[in-house]
Coordinates of C-alpha atoms and ligand atoms in Angstrom, one line a residue:
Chain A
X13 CA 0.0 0.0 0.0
X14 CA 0.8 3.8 -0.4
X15 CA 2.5 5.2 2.0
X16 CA 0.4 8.0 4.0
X17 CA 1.3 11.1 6.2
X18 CA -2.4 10.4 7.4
X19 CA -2.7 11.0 11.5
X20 CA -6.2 10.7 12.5
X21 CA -8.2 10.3 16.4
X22 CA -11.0 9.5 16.1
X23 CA -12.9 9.6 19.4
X24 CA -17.0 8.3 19.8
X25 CA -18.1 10.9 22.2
X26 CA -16.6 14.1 23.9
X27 CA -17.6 13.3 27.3
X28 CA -18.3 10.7 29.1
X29 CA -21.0 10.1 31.5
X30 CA -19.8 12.1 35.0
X31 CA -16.5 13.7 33.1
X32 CA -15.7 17.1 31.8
X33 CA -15.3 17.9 27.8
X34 CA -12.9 16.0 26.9
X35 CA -11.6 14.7 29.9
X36 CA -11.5 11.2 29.2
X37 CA -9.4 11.7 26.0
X38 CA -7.2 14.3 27.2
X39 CA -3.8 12.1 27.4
X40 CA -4.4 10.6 24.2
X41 CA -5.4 14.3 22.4
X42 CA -1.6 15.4 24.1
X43 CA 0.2 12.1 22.5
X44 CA -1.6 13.1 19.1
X45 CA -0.9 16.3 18.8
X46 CA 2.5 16.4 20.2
X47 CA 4.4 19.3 21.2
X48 CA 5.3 20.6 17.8
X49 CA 1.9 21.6 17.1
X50 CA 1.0 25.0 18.5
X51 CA -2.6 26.3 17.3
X52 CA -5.3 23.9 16.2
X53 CA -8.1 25.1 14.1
X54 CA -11.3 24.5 15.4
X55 CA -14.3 23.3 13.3
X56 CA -17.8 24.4 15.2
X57 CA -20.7 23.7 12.9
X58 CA -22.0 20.5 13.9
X59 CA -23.7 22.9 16.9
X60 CA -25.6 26.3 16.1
X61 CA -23.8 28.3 18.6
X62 CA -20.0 28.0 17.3
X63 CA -19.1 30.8 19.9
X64 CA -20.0 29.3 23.1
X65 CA -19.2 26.1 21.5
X66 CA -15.7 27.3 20.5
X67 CA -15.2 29.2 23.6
X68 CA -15.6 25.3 25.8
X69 CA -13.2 23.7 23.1
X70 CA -10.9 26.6 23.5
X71 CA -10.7 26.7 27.3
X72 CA -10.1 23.3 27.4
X73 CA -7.7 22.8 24.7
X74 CA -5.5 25.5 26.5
X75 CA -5.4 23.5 29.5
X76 CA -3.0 20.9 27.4
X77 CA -1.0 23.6 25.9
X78 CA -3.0 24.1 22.2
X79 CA -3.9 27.4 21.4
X80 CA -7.5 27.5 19.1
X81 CA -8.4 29.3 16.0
X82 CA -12.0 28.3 15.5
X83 CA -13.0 28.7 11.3
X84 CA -16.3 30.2 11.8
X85 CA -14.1 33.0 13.0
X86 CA -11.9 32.9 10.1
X87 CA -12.1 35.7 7.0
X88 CA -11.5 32.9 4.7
X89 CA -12.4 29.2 5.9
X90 CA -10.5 28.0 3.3
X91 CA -7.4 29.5 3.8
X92 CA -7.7 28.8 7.6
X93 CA -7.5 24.9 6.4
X94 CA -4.5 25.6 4.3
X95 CA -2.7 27.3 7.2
X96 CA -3.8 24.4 10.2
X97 CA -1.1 22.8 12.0
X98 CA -3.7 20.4 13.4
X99 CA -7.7 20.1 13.2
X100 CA -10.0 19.2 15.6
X101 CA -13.6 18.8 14.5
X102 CA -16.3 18.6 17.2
X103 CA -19.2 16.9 17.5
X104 CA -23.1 18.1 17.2
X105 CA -25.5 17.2 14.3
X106 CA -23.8 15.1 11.6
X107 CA -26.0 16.8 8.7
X108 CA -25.5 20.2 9.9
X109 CA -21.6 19.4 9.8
X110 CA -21.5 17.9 6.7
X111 CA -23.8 20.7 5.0
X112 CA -21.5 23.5 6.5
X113 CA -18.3 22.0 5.1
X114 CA -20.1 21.2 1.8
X115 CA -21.4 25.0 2.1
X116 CA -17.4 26.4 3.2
X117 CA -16.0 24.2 0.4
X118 CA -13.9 22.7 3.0
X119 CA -14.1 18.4 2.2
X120 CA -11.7 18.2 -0.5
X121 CA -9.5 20.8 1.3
X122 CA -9.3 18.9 5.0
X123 CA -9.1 15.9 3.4
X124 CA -5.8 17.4 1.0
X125 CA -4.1 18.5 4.2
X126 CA -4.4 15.6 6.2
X127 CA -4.0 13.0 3.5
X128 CA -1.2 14.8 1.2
X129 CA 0.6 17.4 4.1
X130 CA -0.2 15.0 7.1
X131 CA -1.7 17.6 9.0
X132 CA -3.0 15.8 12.5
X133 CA -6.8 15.4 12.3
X134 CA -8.8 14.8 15.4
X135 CA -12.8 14.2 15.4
X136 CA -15.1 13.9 18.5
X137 CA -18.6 12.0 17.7
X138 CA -20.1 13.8 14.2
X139 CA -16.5 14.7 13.6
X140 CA -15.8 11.3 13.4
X141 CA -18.5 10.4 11.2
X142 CA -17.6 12.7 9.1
X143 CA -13.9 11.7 8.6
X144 CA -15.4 8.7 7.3
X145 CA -16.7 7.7 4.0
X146 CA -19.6 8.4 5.0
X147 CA -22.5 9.6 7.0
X148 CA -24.7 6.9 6.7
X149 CA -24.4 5.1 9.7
X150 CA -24.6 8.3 12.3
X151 CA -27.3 8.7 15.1
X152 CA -28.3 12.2 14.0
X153 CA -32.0 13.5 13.3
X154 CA -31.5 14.5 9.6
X155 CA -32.2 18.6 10.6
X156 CA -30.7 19.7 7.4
X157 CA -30.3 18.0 4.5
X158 CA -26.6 18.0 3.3
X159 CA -25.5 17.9 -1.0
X160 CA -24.5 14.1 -0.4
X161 CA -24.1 12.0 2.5
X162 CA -20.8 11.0 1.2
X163 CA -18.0 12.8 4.0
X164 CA -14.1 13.5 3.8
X165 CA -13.1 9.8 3.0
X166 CA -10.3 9.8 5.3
X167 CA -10.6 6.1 6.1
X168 CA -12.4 3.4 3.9
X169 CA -14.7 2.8 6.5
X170 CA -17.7 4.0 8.4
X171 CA -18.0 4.6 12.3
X172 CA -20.7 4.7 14.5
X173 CA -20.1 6.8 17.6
X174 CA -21.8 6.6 20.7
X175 CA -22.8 2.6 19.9
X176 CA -25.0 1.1 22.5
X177 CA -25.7 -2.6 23.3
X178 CA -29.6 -2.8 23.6
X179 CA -31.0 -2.5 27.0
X180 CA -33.0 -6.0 28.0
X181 CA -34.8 -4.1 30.2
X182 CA -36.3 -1.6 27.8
X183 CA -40.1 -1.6 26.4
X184 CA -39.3 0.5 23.4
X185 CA -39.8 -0.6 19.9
X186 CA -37.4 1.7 17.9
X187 CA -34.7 0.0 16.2
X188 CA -32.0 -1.5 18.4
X189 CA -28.6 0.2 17.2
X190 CA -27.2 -3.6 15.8
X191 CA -30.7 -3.2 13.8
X192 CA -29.7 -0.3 12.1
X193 CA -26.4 -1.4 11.1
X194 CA -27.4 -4.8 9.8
X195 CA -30.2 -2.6 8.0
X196 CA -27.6 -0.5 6.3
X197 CA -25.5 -3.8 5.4
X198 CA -28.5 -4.8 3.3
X199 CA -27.9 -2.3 0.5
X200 CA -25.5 -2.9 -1.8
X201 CA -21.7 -2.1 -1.7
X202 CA -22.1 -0.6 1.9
X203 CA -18.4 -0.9 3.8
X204 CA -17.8 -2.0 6.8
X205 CA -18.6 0.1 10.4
X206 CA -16.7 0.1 13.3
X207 CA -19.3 0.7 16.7
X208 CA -17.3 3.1 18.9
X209 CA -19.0 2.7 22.3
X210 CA -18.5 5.8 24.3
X211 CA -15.0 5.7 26.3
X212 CA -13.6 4.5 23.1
X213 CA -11.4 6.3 20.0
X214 CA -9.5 5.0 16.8
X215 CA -5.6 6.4 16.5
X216 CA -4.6 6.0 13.0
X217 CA -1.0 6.3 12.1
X218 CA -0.3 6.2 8.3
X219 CA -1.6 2.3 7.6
X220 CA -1.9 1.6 10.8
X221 CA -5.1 1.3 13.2
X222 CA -5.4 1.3 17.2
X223 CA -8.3 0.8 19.0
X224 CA -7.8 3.1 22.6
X225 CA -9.9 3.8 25.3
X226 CA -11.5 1.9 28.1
X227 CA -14.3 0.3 25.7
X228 CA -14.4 -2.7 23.3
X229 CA -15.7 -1.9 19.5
X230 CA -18.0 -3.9 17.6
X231 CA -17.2 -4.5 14.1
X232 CA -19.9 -5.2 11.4
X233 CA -18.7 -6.2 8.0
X234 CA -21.7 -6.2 5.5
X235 CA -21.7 -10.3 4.5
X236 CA -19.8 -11.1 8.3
X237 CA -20.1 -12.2 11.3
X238 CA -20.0 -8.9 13.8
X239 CA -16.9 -9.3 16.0
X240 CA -16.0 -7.5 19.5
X241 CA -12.8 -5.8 19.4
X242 CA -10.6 -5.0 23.0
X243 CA -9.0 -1.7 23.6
X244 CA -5.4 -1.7 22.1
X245 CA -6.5 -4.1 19.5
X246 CA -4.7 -3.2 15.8
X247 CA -7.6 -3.1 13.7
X248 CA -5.1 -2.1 10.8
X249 CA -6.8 -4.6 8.0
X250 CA -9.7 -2.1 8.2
X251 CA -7.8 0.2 6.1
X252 CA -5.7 -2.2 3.8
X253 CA -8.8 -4.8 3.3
X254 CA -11.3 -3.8 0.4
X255 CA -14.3 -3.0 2.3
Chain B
X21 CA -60.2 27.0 4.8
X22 CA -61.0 24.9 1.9
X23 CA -62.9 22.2 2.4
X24 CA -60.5 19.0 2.2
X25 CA -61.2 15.2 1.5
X26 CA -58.2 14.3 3.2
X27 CA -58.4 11.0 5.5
X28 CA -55.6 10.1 7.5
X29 CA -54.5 7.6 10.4
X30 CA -51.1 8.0 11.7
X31 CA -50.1 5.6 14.1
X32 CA -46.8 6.2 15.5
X33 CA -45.7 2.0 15.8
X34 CA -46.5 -1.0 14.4
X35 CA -46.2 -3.1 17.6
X36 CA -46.3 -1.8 21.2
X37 CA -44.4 -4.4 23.7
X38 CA -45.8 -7.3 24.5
X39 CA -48.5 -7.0 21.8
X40 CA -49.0 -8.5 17.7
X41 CA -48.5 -6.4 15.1
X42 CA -51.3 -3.5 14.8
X43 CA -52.9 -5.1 17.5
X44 CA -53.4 -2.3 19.5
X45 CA -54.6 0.1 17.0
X46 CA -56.7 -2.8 15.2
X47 CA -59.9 -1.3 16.3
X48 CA -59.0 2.4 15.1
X49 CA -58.2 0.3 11.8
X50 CA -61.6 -0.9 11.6
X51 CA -63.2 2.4 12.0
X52 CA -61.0 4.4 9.7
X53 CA -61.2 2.4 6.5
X54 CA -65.1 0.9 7.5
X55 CA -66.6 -1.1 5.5
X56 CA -67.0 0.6 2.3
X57 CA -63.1 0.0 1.3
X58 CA -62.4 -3.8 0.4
X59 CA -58.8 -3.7 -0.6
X60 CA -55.9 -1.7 0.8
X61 CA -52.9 -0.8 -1.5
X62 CA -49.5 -1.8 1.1
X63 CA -46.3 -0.5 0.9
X64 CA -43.6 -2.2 1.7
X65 CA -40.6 0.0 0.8
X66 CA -39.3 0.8 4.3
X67 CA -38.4 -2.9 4.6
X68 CA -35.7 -4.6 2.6
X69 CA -37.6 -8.0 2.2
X70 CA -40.6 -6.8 1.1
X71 CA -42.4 -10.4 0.3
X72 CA -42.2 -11.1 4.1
X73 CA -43.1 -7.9 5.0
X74 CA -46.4 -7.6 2.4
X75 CA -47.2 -11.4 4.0
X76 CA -47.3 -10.2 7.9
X77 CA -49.3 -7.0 6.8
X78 CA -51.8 -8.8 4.4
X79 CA -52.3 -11.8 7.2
X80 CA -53.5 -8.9 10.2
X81 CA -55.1 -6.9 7.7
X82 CA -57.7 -10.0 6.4
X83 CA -58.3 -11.2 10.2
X84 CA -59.7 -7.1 10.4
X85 CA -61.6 -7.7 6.7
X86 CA -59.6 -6.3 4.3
X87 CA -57.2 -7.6 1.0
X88 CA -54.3 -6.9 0.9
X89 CA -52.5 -5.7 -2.6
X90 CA -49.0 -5.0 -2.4
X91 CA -47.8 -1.4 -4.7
X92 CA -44.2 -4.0 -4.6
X93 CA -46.2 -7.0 -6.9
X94 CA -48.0 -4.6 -9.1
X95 CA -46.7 -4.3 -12.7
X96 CA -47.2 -0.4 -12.4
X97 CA -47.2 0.8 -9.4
X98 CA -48.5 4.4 -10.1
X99 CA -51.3 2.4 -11.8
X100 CA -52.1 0.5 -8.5
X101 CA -52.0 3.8 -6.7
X102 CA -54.3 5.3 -8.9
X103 CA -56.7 1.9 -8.3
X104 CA -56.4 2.2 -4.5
X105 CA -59.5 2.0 -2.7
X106 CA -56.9 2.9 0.8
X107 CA -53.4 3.1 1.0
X108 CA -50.8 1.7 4.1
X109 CA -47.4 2.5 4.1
X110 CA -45.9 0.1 6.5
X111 CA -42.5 1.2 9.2
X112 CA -39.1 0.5 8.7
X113 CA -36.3 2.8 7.6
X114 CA -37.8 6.2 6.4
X115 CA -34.9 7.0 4.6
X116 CA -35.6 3.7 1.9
X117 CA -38.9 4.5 2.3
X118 CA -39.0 7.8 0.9
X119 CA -36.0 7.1 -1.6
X120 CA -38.1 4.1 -3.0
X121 CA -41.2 6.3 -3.2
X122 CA -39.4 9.0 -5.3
X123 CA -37.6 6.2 -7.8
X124 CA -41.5 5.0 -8.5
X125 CA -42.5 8.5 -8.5
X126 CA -45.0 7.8 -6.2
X127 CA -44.9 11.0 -4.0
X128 CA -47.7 13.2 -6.0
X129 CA -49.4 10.4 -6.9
X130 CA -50.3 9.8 -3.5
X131 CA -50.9 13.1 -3.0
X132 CA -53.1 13.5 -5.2
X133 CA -55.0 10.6 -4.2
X134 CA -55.7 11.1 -0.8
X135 CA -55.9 15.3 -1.1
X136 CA -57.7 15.1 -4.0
X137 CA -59.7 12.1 -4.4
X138 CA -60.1 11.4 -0.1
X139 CA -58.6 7.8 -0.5
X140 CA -58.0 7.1 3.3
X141 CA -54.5 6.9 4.0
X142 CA -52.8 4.7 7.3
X143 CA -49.1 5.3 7.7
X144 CA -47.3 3.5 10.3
X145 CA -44.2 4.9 12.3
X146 CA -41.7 5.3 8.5
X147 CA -45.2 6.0 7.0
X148 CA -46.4 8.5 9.1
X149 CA -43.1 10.2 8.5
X150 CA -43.7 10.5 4.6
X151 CA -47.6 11.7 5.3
X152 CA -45.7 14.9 6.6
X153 CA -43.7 18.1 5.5
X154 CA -40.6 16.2 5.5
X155 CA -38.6 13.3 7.2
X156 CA -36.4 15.8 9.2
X157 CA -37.9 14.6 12.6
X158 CA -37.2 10.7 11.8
X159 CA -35.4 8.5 13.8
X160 CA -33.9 6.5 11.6
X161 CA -30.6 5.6 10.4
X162 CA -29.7 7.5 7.1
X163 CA -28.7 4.4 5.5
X164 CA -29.7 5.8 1.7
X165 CA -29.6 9.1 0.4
X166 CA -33.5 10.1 -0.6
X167 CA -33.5 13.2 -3.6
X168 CA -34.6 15.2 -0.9
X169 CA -36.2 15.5 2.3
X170 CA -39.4 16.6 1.5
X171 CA -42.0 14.1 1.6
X172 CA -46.0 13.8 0.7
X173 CA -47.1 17.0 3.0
X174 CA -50.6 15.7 3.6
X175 CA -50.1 17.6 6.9
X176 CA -48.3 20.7 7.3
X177 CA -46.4 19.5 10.3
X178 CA -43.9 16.9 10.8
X179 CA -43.9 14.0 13.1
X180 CA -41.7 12.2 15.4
X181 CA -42.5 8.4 15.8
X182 CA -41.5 6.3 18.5
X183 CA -41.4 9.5 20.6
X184 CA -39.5 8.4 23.9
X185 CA -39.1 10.6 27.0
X186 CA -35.6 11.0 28.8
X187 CA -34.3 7.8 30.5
X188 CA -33.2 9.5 34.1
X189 CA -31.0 6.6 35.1
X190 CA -29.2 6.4 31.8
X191 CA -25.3 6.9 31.4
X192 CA -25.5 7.2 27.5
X193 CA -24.5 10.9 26.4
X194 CA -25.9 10.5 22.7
X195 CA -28.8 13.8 22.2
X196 CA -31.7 12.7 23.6
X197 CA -35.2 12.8 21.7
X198 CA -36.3 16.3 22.7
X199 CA -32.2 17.8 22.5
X200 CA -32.6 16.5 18.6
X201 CA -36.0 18.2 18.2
X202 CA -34.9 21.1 19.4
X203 CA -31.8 21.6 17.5
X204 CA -34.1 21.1 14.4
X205 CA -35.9 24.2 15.8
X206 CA -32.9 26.2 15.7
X207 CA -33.1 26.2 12.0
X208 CA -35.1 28.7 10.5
X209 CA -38.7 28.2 9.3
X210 CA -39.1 25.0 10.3
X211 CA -42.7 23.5 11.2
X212 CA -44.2 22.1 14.0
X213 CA -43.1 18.1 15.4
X214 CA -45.8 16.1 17.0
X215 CA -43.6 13.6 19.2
X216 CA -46.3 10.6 19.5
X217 CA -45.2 8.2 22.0
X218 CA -45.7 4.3 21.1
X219 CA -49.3 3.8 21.4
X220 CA -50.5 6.7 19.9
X221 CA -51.6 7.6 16.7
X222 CA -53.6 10.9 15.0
X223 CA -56.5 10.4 13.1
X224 CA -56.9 13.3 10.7
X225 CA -60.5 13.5 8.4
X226 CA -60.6 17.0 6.5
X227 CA -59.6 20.0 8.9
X228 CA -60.1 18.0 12.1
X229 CA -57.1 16.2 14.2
X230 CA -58.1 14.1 17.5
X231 CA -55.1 12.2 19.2
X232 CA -56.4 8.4 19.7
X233 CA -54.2 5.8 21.5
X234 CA -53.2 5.0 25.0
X235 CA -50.4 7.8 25.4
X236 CA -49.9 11.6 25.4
X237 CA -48.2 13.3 22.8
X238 CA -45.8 15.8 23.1
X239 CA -45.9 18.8 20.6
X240 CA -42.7 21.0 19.7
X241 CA -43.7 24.7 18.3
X242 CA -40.4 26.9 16.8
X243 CA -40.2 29.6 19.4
X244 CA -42.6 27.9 22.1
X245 CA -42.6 26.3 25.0
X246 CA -43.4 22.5 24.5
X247 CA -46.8 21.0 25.4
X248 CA -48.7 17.8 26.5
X249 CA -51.5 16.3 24.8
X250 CA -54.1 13.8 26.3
X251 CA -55.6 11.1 24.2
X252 CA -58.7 12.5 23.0
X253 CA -57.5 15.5 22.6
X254 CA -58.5 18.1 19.4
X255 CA -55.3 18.9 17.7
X256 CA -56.9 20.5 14.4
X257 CA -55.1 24.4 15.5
X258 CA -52.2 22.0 14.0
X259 CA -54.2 21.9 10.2
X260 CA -55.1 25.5 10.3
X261 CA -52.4 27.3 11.8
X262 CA -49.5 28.5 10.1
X263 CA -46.7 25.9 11.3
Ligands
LIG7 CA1 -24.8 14.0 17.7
LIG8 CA1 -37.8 2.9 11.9

């Protein structure tokens, strides 16, 4: 396979149940991003207030040494991509995000940096989903309805953040989240998705995949048994298999 | 307002726990399509095995009186819709639902229909999605990309099926139904969301709404505070009023 610059964490959720923003990533967002980067550009419109919503990403990106430039305050979104060191893009609704960075011209040009200049790309929940090929298999109510569902493409996978095991207990009829999946995995051609419970994140390294985190991941793979995947488990064949 | 032929049943769910399928709206059933309508035209589209699907519909439907005739078996379906003496579109994944209903160009057909001619219409759960402005308020996994959004607009609202209230003892950090209804109210000119619990359904005839069922609904209004609605309960301000 190619070689690739392509650095990628891709975390399910920004906070876990009882922690602050970020909290429970906060060590592995310092081992990503390193001390050489200095500013990281900050992508807010997967919520509909990007300054309150930068301002909490800002305060507590400072407290691991990252200063943040958010692009809804840039002059030029597009430039601001061309300039990141690193980019961290939050999480919120899935459409809205992929509409905005449809709308700011910004797919091909994130997904040029990171895959071409090796620029460090961190996603939390919709940011995740959108690093994938793509949105199909997010939680999101469809608010806005985006040019395509197809996303940055910076794996040949999809995720699903926030996965949930199905609750015995419950007397609700909705879809279980396994239901959804599988439903997906009967159209045609659909690739494989990788259940991020919350507590858990991807690292990708060039061609290689980590699971971290304190969760396990469930794998579906349309055709496949679905397999249960420990933290630290290399789940590298995701990227190198045809999926 | 102009005097409208319009007949609908919206039922949120196909199945409540613990019960058979439309078991527990069986008797509304039987009262909306009487005994004047013979044959009902189903829809099967939400579902990927459509054979099974058309088979667990047509046996319920005949133990209530009615033949089935599925719009998936006929040679034309536009044709069928056109023949329809009452129409069901049966649950699943709205997103397939609506796609499949655009690729048969179904959409105004049905419109038509039951606007214009006052073929009584039953929508369960996916199916009472399309009746509405849009699918926006779905639940559903976005496993297929629809043309658009926009669905049948038999009502000028859109629903939320399967509406679930807040679990207090739960851990999970995923949006929960009202958060998501809410952030589709922070988008401009968006219309009203009728979140009907499982059990619940809306039986519309002309410019008169009543909620029927065993549970309350919940109605979100852009820029209002949310309300509670008994079963029973005369929601026709929600046919009348500009949403
Ligand atoms: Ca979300
Ligand atoms: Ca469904």
């Amino acid at each position: 396979p190619v070689r690739m610059k392509r650095r990628l964490l891709l975390v399910s959720n920004s906070t876990v149940h009882g922690g602050g923003y970020l909290e429970h990533c906060q060590q592995q967002i310092k081992d990503f991003f390193g001390p050489q980067v200095k500013r990281i550009l900050f992508v807010p419109y997967a919520l509909h207030n990007q300054d309150s919503y930068t301002k909490t990403a800002r305060d507590k990106l400072k407290t691991l040494g990252y200063e943040v430039d958010s692009v809804h305050e840039a002059a030029d979104p597009v430039e601001a991509v061309r300039q990141a060191e690193g980019i961290f893009i939050g999480g919120g609704n899935t459409f809205r995000l992929l509409k905005a960075l449809y709308d700011h011209n910004l797919v091909t040009e994130i997904k040029n940096r990171v895959l071409q200049d090796g620029v460090p790309y961190m996603g939390s929940s919709a940011g995740s989903n959108v690093a994938t090929v793509s949105i199909n298999t997010t939680n999101d109510m469809p608010i806005v309805y985006p040019p395509t569902f197809s996303a940055i493409g910076l794996v040949p996978f999809n995720i699903n953040p926030h996965y949930l095991d199905p609750d015995p207990n419950s007397k609700h009829m909705g879809e279980t989240r396994e239901q959804r999946i599988l439903q997906y995995h009967e159209e045609p051609d659909t690739p494989s998705v990788l259940g991020l419970r919350e507590g858990s994140m991807l690292l990708v390294e060039g061609n290689q995949a980590t699971l971290l985190g304190s969760t396990k991941a469930r794998l579906f793979q349309r055709g496949k048994p679905t397999t249960e995947h420990d933290p630290g488990s290399d789940l590298s064949f995701l990227l190198t298999d045809a999926q």
